[in-house]
GROMACS .gro file of C-alpha atoms in nm:
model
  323
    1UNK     CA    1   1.121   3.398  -3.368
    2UNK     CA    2   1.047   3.033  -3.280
    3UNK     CA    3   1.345   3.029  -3.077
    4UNK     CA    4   1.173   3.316  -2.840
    5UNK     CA    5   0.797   3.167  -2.873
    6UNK     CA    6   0.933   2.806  -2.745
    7UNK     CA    7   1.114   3.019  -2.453
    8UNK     CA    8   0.776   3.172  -2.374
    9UNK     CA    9   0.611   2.841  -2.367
   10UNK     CA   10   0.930   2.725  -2.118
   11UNK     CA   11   0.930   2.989  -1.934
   12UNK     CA   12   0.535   2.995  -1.899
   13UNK     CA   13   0.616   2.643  -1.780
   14UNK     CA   14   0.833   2.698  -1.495
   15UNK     CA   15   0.608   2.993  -1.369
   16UNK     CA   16   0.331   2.728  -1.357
   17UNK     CA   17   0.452   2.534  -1.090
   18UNK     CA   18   0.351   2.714  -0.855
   19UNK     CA   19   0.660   2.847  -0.682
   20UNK     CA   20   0.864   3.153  -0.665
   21UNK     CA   21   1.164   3.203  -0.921
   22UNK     CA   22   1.450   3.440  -0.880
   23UNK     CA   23   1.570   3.623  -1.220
   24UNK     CA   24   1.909   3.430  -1.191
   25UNK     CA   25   1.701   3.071  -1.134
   26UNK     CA   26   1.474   3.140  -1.472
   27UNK     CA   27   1.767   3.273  -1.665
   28UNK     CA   28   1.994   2.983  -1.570
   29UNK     CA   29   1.715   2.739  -1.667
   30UNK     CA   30   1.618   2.929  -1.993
   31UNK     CA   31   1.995   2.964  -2.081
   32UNK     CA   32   1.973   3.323  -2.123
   33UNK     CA   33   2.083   3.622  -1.969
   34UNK     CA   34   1.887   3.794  -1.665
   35UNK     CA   35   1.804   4.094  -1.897
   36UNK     CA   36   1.656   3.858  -2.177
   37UNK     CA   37   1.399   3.691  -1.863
   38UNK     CA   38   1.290   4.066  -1.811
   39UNK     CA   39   1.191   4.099  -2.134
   40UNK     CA   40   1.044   3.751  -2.190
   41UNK     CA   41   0.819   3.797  -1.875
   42UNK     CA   42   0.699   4.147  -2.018
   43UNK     CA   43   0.564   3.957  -2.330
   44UNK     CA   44   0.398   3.729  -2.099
   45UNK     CA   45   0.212   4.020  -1.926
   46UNK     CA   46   0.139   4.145  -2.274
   47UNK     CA   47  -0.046   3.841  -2.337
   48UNK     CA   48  -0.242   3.842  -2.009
   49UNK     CA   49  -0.035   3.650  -1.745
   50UNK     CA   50  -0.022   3.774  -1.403
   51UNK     CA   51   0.331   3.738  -1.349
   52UNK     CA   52   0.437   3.926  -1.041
   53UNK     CA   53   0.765   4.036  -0.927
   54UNK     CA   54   0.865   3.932  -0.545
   55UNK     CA   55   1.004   4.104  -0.291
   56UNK     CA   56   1.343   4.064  -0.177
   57UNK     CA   57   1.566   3.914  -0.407
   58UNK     CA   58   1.449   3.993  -0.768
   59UNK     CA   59   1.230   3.734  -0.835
   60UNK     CA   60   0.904   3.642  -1.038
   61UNK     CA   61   0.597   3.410  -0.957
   62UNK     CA   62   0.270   3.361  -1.152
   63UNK     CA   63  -0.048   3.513  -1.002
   64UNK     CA   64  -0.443   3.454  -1.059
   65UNK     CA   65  -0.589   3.680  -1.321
   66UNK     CA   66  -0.953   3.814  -1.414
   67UNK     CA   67  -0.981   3.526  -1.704
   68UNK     CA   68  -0.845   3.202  -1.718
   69UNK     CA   69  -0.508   3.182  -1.910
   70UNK     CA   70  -0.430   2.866  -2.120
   71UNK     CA   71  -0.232   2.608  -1.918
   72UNK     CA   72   0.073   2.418  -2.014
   73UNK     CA   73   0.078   2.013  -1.894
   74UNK     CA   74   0.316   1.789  -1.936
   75UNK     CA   75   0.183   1.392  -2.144
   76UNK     CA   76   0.094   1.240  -1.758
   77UNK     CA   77  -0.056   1.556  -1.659
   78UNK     CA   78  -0.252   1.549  -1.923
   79UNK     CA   79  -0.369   1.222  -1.902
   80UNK     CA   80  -0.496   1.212  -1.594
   81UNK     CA   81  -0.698   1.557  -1.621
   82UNK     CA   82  -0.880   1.370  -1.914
   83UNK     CA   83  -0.900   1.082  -1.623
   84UNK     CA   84  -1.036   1.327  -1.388
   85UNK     CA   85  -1.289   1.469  -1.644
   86UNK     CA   86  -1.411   1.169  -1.750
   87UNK     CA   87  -1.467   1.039  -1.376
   88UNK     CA   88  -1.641   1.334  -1.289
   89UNK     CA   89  -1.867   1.317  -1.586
   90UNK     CA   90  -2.027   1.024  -1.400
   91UNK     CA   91  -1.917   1.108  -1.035
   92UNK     CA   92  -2.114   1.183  -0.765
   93UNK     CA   93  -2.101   1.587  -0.770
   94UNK     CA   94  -2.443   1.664  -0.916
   95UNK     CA   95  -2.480   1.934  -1.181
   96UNK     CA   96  -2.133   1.935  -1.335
   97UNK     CA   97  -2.161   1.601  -1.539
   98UNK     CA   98  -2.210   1.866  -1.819
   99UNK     CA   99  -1.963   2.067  -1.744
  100UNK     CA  100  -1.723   1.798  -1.740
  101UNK     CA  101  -1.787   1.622  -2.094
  102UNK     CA  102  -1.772   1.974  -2.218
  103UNK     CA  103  -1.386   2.060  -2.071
  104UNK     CA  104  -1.309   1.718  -2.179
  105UNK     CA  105  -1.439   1.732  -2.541
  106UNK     CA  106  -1.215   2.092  -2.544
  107UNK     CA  107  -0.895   1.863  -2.394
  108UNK     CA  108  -0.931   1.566  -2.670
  109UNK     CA  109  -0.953   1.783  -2.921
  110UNK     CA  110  -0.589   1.923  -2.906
  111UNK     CA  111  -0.416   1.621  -2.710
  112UNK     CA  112  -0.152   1.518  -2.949
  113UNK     CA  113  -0.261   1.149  -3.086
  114UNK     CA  114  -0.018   0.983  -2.896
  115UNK     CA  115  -0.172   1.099  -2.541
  116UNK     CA  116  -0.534   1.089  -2.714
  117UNK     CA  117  -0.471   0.682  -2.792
  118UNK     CA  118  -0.344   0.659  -2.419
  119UNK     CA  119  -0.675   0.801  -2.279
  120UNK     CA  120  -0.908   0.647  -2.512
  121UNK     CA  121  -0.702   0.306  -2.440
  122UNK     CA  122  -0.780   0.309  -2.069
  123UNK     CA  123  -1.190   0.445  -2.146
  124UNK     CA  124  -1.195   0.138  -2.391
  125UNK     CA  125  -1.104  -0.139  -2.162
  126UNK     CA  126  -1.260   0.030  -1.814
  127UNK     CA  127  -1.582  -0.139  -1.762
  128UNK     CA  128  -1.781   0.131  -1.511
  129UNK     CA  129  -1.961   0.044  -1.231
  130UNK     CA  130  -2.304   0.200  -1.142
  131UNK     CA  131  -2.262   0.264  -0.747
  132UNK     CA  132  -2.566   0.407  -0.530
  133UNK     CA  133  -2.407   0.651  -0.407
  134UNK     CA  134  -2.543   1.007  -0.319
  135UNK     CA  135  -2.519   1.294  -0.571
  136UNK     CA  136  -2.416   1.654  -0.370
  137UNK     CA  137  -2.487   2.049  -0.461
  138UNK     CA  138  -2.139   2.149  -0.560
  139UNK     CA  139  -2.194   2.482  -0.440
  140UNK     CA  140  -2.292   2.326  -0.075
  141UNK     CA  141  -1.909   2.167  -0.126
  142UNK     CA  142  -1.743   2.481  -0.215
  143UNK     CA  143  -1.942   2.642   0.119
  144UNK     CA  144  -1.830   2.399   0.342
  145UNK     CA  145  -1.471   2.392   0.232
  146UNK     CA  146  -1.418   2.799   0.231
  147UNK     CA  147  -1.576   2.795   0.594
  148UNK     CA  148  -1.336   2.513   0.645
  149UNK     CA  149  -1.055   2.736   0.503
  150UNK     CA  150  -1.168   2.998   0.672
  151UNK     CA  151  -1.263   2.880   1.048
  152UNK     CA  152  -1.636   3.010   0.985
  153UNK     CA  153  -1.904   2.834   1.204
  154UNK     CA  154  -2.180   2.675   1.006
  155UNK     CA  155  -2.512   2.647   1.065
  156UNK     CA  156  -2.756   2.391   0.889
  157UNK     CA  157  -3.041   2.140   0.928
  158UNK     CA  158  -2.958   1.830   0.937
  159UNK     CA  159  -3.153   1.447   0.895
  160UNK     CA  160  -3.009   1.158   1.012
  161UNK     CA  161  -3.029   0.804   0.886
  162UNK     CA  162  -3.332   0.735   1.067
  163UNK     CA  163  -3.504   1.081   0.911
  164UNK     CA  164  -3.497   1.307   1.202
  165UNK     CA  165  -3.448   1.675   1.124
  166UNK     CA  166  -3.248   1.903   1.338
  167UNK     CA  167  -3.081   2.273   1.361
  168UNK     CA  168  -2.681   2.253   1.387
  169UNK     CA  169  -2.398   2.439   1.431
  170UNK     CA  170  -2.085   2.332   1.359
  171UNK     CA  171  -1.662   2.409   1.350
  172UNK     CA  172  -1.590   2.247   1.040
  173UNK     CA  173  -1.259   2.078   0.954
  174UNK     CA  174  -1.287   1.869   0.660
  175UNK     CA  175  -1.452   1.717   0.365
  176UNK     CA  176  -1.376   1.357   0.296
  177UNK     CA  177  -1.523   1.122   0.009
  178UNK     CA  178  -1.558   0.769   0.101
  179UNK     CA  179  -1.637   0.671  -0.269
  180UNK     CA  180  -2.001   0.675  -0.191
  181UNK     CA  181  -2.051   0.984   0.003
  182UNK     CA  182  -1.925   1.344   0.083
  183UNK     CA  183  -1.890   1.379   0.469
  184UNK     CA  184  -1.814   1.661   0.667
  185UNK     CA  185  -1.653   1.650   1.000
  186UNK     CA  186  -1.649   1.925   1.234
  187UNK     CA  187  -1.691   1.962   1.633
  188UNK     CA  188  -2.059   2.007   1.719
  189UNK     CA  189  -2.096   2.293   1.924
  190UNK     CA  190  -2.439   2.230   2.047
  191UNK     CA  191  -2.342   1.865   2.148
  192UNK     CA  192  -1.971   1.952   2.227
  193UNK     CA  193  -1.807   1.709   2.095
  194UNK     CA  194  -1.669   1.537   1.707
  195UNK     CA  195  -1.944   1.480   1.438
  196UNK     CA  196  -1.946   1.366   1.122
  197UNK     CA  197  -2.223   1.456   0.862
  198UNK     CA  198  -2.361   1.344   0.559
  199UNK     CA  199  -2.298   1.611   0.289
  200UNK     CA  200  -2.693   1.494   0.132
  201UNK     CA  201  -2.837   1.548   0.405
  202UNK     CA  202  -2.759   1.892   0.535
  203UNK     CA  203  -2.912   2.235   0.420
  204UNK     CA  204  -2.701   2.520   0.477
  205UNK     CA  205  -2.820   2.809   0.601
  206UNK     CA  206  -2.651   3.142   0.571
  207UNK     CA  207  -2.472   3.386   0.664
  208UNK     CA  208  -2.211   3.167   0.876
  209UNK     CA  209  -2.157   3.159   1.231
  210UNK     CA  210  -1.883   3.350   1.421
  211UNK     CA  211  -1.547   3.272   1.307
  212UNK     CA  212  -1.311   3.055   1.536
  213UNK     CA  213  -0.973   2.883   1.677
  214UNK     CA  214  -0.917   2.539   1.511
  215UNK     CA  215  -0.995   2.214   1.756
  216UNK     CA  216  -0.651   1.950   1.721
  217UNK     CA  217  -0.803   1.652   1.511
  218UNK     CA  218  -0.992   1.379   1.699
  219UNK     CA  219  -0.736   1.159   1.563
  220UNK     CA  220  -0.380   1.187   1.334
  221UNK     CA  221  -0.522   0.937   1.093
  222UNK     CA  222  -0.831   1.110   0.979
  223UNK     CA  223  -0.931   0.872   0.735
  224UNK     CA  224  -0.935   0.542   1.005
  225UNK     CA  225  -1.096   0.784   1.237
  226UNK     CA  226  -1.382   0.798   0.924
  227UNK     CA  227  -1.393   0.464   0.860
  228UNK     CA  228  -1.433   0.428   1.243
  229UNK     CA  229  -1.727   0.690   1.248
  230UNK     CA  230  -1.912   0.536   0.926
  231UNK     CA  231  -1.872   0.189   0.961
  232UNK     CA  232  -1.928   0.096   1.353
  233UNK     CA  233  -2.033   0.395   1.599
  234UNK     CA  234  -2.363   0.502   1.436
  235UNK     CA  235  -2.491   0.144   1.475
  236UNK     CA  236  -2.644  -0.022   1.799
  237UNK     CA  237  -2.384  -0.306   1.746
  238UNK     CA  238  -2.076  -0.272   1.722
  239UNK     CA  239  -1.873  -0.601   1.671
  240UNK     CA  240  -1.488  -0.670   1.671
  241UNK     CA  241  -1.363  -0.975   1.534
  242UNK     CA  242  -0.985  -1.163   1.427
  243UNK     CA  243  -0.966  -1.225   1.092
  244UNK     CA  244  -0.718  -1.474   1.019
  245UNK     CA  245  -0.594  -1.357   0.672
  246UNK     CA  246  -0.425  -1.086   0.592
  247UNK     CA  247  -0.522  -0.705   0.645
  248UNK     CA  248  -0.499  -0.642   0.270
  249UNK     CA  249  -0.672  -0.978   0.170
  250UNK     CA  250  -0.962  -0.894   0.381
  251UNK     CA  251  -1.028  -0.527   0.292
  252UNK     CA  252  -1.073  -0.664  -0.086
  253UNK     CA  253  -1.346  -0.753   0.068
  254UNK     CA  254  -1.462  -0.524   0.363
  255UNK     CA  255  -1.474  -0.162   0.216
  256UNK     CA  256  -1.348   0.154   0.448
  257UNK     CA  257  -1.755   0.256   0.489
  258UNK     CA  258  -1.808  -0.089   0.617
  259UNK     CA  259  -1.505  -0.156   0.838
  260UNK     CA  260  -1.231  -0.066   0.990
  261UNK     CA  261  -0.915  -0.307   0.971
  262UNK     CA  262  -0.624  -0.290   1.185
  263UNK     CA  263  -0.321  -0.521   1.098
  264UNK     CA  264  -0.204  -0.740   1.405
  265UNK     CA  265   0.074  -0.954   1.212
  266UNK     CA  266   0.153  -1.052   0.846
  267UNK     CA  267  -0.145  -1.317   0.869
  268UNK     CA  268  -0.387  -1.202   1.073
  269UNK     CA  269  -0.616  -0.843   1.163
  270UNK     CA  270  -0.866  -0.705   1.360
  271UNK     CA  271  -1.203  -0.604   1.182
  272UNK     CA  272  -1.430  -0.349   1.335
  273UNK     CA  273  -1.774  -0.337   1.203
  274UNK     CA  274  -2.113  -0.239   1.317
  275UNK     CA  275  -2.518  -0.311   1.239
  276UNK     CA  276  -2.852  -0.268   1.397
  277UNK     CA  277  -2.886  -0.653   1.336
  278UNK     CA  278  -2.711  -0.911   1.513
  279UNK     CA  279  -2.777  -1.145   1.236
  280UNK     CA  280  -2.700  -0.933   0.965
  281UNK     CA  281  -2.383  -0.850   1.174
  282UNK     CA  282  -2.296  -1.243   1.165
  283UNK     CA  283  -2.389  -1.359   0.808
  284UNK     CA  284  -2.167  -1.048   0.673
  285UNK     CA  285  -1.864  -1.124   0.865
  286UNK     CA  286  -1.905  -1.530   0.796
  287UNK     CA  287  -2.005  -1.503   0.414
  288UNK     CA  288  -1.609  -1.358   0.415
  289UNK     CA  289  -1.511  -1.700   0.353
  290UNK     CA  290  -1.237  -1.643   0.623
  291UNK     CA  291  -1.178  -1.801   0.908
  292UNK     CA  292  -1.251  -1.556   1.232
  293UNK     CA  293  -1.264  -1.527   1.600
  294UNK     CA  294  -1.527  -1.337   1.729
  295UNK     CA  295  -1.490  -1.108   2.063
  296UNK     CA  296  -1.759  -0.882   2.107
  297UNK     CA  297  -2.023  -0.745   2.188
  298UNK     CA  298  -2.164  -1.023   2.435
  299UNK     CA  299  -2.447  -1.075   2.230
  300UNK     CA  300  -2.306  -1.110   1.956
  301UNK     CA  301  -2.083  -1.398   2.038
  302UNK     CA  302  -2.416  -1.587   2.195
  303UNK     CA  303  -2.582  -1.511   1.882
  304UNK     CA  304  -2.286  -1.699   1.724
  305UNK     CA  305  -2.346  -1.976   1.933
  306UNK     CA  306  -2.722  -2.035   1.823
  307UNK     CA  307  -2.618  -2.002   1.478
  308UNK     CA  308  -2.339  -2.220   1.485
  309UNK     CA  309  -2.606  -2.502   1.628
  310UNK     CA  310  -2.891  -2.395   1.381
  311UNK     CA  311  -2.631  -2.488   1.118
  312UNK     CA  312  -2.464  -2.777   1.252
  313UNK     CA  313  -2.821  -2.971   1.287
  314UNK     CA  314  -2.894  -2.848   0.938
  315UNK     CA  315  -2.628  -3.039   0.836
  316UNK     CA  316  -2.687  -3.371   1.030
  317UNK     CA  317  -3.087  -3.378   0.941
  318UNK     CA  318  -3.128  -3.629   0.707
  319UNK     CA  319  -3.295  -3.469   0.412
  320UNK     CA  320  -3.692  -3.529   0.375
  321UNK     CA  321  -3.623  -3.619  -0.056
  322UNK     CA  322  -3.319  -3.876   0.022
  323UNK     CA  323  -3.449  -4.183   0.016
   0.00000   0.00000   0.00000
């Protein structure tokens, strides 16, 4: 009997991968014959798992049911959906911080103590950081990705960074989380052309548009293409600069929502980064603590200039308490 109920659990295993499995496959992995994997998935569908037969060659695959069956994980699966849990106890996904410390208090409770001492190891000696980021309606997350799925239009109001309000429709394509945010990009089709929105600050409105053909990408590196979007265009400034240190050395220090880096050798990159502020453009880049060139915008590099001389005579001007 506990030779069959571990064969279950194996079997239940394999059909958990998410892949198709011919009778001979199973049986060869189980070690039993192809009659004895018939049988074994009939107990499984006794208990409640889906598992459908294929077309074709004989074959078996798990399907989605009406209630949730109990999932098998390996020790490093395991590990990191207590990870996941944990981070999304604090994420930025309002409403299901709940949720979360609930699924995880349900996962601790029957990780073996090895895997529990693992996880509590790593929650011990994390040290969290409060970020202010923005907090998003899951619901308006699961929208946006089935109409992404499903090449629905959407249509929703919209306020920009400096608080205007206005009606949209959009093709979506994708969600992407830059840490701090949810965006969504799609191709505007009032303004014809790529957008990228704030997840916070849009209201969906329903139903969604008319369905459509999918655009090709504005770019093959979506998440440069982001970085790109976030960091520089939305800004009246945008500046582009050398940095002589490495690309990796100086996005330590300039986040992907801030700037986007593109390696020109082993020592050196290009940093592209935007602001409304000339000033605030200069003082970020300089406070790097790397040495840079700067190349534009025009103003920009002037604005340089009067700096560098502020500074300079700063330094010269005898101080008024040195006597």
């Amino acid at each position: 009997m506990l030779e069959t109920s571990a064969r279950l659990l194996k079997l239940l295993s394999l059909l958990q991968t998410h892949r198709e499995w011919s009778g001979l496959e199973l049986a060869e992995r189980l070690g039993v014959t192809a009659r004895t994997v018939r049988r074994d998935v009939g107990r499984l569908r006794e208990l409640g798992y889906p598992v459908h037969a294929t077309a074709g060659t004989p074959g078996y695959r798990l399907g989605a049911g009406t209630d949730l069956p109990p999932l098998l994980l390996d020790d490093d699966e395991a590990v990191a959906v207590a990870v996941g849990l944990r981070t999304a106890a604090g994420g930025s996904v309002a409403g299901i911080e709940e949720t979360s410390a609930r699924a995880l208090a349900k996962l601790e409770r029957v990780l073996p103590s090895r895997l529990r001492q693992r996880v509590h190891a790593l929650q011990s000696m994390t040290v969290p950081m409060n970020r202010a980021g923005s907090a998003v309606d899951p619901a308006a997350l699961t929208a946006i990705a089935a109409a992404c799925r499903d090449h629905e239009t959407l249509r929703f109001d919209y306020r920009t960074h400096d608080g205007q309000d206005s009606a949209r429709a959009a093709e979506p394509y994708r969600l992407l989380h830059s840490g701090r945010h949810w965006y969504l990009l799609g191709w505007d089709t009032g303004r014809a052309g790529w957008r990228t929105y704030r997840v916070d600050r849009l209201r969906l409105r329903t139903p969604n548009g008319p369905r459509f053909v999918p655009r090709d990408p504005p770019d093959t590196d979506l998440a440069a293409y982001m970085s790109r979007s976030i960091s520089s265009a939305p800004y009246r400034y945008q500046g582009r600069f050398t940095m002589h240190a490495p690309a990796e050395v100086v996005a330590e220090r300039m986040p992907a929502t801030v700037g986007t880096i593109e390696p020109l050798d082993e020592r050196s990159c290009t940093l592209s980064t935007g602001s409304n502020d000339l000033d605030e453009l200069a003082m970020w880049v300089a406070l790097m603590d790397i040495d840079f060139d700067v190349h534009e915008p025009p103003e920009l590099v002037d604005r340089f200039g009067v700096l560098s001389a502020r500074l300079a005579r700063a330094v010269k001007t005898p101080s008024a308490f040195t006597k």
